[in-house]
Short mmCIF file of C-alpha atoms in Angstrom, two decimals:
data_model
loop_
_atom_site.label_atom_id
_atom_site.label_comp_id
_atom_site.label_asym_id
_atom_site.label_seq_id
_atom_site.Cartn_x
_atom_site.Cartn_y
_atom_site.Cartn_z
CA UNK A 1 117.63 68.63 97.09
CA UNK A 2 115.15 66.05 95.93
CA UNK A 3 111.62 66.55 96.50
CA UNK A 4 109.98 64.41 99.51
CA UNK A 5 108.09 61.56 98.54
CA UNK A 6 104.60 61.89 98.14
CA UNK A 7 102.25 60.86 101.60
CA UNK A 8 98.71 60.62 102.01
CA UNK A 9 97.41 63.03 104.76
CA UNK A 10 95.12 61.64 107.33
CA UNK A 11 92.18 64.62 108.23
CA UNK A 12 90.61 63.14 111.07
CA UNK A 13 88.14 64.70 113.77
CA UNK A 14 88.33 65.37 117.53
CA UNK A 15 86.83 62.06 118.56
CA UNK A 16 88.93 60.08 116.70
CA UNK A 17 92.42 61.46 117.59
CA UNK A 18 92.56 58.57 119.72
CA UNK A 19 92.34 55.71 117.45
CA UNK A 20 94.71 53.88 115.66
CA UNK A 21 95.25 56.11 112.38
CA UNK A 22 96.01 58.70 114.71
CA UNK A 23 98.74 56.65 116.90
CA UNK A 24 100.19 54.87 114.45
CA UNK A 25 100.68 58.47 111.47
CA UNK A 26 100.90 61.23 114.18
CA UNK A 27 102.52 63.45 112.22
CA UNK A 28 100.21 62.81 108.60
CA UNK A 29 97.11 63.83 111.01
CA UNK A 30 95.52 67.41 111.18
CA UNK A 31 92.56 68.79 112.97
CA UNK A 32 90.03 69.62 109.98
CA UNK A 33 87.02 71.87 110.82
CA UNK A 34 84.34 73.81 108.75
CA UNK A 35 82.94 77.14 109.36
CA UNK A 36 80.50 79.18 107.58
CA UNK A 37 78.67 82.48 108.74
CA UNK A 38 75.53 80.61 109.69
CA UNK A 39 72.98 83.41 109.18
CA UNK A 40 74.20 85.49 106.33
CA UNK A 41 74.34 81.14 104.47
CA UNK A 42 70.84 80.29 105.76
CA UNK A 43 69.22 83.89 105.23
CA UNK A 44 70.91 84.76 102.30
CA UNK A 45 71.70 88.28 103.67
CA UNK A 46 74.37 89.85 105.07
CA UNK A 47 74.70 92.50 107.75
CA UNK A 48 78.20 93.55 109.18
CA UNK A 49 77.14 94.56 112.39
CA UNK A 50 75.88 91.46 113.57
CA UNK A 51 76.28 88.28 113.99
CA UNK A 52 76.34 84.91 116.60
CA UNK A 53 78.88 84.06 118.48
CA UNK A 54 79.10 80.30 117.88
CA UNK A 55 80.83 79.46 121.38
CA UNK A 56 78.00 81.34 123.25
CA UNK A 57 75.28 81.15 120.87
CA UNK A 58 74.58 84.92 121.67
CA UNK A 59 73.92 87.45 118.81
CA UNK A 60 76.84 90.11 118.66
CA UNK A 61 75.97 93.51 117.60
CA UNK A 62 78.72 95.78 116.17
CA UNK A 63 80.68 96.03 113.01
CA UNK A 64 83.85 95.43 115.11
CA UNK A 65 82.17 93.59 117.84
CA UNK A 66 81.10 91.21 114.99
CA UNK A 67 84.61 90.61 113.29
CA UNK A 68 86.01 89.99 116.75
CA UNK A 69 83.76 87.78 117.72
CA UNK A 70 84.52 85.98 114.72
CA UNK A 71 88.08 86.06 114.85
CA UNK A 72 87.64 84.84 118.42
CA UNK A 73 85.97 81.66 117.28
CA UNK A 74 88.23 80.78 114.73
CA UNK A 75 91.16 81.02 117.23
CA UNK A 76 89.60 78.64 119.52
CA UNK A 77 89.73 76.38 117.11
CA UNK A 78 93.47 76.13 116.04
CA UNK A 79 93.43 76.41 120.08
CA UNK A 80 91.81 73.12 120.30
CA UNK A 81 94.22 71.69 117.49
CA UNK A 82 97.09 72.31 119.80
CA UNK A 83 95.58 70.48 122.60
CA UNK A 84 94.75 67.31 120.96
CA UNK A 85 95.84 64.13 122.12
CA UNK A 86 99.61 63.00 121.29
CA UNK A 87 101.07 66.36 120.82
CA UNK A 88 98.46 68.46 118.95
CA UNK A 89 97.62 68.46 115.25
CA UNK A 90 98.07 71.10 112.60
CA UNK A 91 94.43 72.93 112.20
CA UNK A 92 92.66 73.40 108.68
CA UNK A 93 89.51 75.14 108.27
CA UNK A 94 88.09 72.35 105.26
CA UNK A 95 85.27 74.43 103.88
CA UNK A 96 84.20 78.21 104.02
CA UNK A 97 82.63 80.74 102.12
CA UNK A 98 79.49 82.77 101.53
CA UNK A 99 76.55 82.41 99.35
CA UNK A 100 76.29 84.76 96.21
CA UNK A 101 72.73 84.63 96.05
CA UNK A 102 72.36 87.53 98.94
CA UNK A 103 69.65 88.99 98.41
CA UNK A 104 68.69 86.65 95.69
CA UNK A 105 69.89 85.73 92.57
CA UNK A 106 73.20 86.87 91.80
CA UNK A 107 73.40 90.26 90.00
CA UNK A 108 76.76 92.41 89.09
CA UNK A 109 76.44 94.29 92.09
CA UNK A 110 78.53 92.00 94.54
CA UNK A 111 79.51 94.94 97.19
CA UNK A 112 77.63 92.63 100.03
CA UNK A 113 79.28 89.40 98.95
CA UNK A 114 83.07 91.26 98.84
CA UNK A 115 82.22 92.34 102.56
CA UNK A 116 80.93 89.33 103.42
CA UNK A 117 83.86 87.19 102.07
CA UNK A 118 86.09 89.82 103.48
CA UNK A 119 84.82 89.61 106.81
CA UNK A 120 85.75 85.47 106.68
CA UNK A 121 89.39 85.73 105.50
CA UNK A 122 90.16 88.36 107.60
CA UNK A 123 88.75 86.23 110.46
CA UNK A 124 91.12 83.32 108.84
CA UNK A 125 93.94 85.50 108.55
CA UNK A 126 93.43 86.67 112.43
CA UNK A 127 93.60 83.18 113.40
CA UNK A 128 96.58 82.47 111.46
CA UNK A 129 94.58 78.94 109.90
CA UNK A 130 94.84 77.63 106.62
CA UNK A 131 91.45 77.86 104.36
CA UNK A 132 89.71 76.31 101.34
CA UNK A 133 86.95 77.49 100.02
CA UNK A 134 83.76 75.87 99.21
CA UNK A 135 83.36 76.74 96.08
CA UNK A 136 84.60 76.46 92.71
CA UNK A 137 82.09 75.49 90.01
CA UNK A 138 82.83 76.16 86.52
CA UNK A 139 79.41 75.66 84.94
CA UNK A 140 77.91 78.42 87.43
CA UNK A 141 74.93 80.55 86.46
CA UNK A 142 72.86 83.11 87.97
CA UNK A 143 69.61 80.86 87.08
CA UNK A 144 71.18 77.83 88.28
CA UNK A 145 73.90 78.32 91.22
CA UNK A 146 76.17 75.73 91.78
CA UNK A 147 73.60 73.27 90.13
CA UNK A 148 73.42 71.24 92.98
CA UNK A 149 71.44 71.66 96.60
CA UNK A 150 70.18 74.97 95.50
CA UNK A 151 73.64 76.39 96.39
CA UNK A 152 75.53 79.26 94.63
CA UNK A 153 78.74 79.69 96.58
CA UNK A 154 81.43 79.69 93.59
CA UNK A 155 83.82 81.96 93.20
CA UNK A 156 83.55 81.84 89.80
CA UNK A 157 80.97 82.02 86.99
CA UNK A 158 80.80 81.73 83.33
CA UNK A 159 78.16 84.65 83.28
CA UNK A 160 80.87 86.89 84.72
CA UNK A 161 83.54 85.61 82.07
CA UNK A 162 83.15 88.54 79.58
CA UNK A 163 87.27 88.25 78.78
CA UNK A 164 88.38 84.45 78.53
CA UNK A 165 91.93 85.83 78.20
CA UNK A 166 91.91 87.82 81.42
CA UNK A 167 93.03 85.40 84.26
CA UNK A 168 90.49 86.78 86.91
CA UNK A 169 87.41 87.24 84.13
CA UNK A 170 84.25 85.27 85.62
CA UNK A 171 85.97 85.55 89.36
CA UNK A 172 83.41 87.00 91.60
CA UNK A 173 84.54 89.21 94.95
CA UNK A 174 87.92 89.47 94.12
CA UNK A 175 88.80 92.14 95.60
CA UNK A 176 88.38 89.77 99.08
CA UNK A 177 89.72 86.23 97.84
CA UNK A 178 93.02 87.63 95.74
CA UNK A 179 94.57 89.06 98.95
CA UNK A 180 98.57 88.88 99.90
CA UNK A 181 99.41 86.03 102.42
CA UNK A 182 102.37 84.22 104.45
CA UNK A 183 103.11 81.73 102.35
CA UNK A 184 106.31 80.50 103.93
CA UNK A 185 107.67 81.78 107.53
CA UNK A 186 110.89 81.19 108.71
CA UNK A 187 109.88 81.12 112.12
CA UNK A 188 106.82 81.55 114.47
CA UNK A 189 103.61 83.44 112.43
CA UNK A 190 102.10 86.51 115.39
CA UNK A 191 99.80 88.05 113.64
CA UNK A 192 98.70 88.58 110.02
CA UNK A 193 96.19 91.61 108.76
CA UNK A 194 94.67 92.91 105.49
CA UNK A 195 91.43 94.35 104.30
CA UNK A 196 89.69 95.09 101.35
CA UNK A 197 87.99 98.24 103.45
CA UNK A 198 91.31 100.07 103.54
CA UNK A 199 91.68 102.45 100.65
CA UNK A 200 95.54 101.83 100.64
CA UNK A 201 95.34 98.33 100.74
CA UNK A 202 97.42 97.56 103.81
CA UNK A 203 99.12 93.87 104.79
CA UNK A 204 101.37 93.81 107.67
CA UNK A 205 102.81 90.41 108.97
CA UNK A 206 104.15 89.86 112.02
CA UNK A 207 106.20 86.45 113.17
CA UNK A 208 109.50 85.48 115.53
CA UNK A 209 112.14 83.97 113.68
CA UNK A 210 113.89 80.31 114.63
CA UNK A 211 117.17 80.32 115.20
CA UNK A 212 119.44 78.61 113.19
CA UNK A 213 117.82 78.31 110.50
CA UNK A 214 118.36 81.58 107.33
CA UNK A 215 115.88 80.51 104.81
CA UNK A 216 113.78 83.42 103.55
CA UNK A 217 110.24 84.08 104.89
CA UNK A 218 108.04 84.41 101.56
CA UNK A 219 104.75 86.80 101.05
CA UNK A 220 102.12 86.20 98.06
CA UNK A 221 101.77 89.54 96.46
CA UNK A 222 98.77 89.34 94.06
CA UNK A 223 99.13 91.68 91.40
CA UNK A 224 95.37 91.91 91.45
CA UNK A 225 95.85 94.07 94.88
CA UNK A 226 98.98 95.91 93.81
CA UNK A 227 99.17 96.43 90.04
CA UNK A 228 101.79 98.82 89.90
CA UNK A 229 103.72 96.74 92.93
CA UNK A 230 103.65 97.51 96.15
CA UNK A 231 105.20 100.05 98.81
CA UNK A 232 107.24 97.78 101.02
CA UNK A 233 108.37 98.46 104.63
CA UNK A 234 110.38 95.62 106.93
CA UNK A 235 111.26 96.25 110.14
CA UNK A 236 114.50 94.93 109.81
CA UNK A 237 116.87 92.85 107.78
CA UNK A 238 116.07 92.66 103.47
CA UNK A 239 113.62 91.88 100.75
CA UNK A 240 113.32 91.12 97.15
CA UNK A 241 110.28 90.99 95.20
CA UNK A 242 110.00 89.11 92.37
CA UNK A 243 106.81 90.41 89.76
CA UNK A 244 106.71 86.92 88.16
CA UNK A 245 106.30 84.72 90.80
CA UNK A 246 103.92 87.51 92.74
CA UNK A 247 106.16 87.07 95.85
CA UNK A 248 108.17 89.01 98.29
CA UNK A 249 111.36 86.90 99.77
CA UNK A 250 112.64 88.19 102.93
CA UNK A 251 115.71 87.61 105.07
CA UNK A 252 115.24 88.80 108.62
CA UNK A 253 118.60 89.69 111.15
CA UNK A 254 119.18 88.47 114.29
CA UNK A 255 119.31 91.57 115.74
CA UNK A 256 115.80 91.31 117.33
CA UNK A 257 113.06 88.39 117.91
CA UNK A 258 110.33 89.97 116.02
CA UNK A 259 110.22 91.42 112.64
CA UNK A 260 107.26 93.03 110.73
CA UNK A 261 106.56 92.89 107.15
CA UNK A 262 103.80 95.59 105.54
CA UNK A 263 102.69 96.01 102.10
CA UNK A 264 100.56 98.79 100.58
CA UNK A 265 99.81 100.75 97.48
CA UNK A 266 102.34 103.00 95.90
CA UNK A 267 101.56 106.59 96.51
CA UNK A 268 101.48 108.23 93.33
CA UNK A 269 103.16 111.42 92.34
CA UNK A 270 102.15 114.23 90.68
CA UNK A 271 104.02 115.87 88.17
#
């Protein structure tokens, strides 16, 4: 099958959905939004049991309270996305992350940031909304940041790359940004979960599959997060994984609506 042509994709913002652009390209336009954790960017510190809820303005106090709240937000938004004008508009969160300097300068100790980062793709994930990340700078130092507005938000930095030859060498909180995904779903995504808290690394994806249509539903499977591969269970139907491309390719049956999807480490035996 040949490839579609290339289009240019319109990202316009609520009070323009109206206009022209938006009328004449329906289907090139999407609902772009930003969203950062305002305190732990503007105080440079992080604290997972709190935070403000940005539709109330009122500080949430709570660990889980916090991610919820969070998670709440962020599913507003694809919410609004869905309501706009002429049918609704695929929703992108345009730019996220979290400073490294927490705390000031960046050291090697980047426990906070992981949690912090964490905290914002798992709020992403909850929401079931597309992300990039603000941001990548390859000339990052601890002295300097991003070299630009005082910022140091990249994900990756020279100081950190001790191995050139290692693909994640001079990455920075890892352990949150390398994490498995729904990359394709044949069907209607529910729900979508992983953490870097959980010792066994757990993903589970949940969606309803179309009828009529058999392609496969495919998971990103970093080998980052599962080195030796990982322990697979499907509610239904069959996988394959292929190590090479880092993915899992599932077929679901049409036995039943739903159909679940979880990764997580292989238990090791002992000899």
């Amino acid at each position: 099958m040949p490839c579609p042509p290339l289009v240019r994709r319109a990202f316009v913002c609520c009070s323009l959905f109206s206009k022209g652009s938006r009328q004449e390209h329906p289907h090139l336009a999407h609902y772009y939004r930003g969203r950062y954790d305002g305190l732990t960017l503007v105080m440079k510190a992080f604290r997972p049991w709190w935070t403000v809820d940005l539709g109330s303005s009122k500080p949430v106090l709570g660990t889980l309270a916090a991610q919820a709240a969070i998670n709440n937000y962020l599913c507003r938004i694809v919410d609004q996305g869905t309501r706009m004008p002429l049918g609704g508009a695929p929703v992108i969160i345009g730019e996220s992350g979290i400073p490294f300097d927490i705390g000031g300068k960046a050291g090697f100790d980047l426990s906070l940031q992981i949690q912090a980062l964490d905290r914002t793709m798992q709020a992403m994930q909850a929401a079931l909304v597309s992300v990039t990340l603000w941001n990548y700078t390859p000339d990052n130092t601890a002295d300097d940041g991003d070299r630009w507005n005082g910022e140091d938000l990249s994900v990756f930095s020279r100081e950190w790359q001790f191995t050139p030859d290692d693909l994640y060498s001079g990455g920075r909180a890892l352990p949150a940004l390398v994490r498995p995904y729904a990359r394709k779903v044949c069907g209607t995504p529910l729900s979508m979960t992983f953490s870097t808290s959980e010792p066994n690394r757990r993903f589970t994806f949940t969606f309803r599959h179309t009828d009529g249509i058999s392609a496969s539903t495919e998971i990103f499977v970093p080998h980052y997060q599962y080195p030796d591969g990982p322990e697979v269970t499907i509610s239904d139907g069959e996988f394959r994984l292929d190590e090479q491309l880092q993915s899992l390719f599932y077929i679901h049956s049409t036995d039943r609506a739903e159909h679940t999807i979880t990764l997580s480490l292989k238990t090791r035996k002992i000899v």
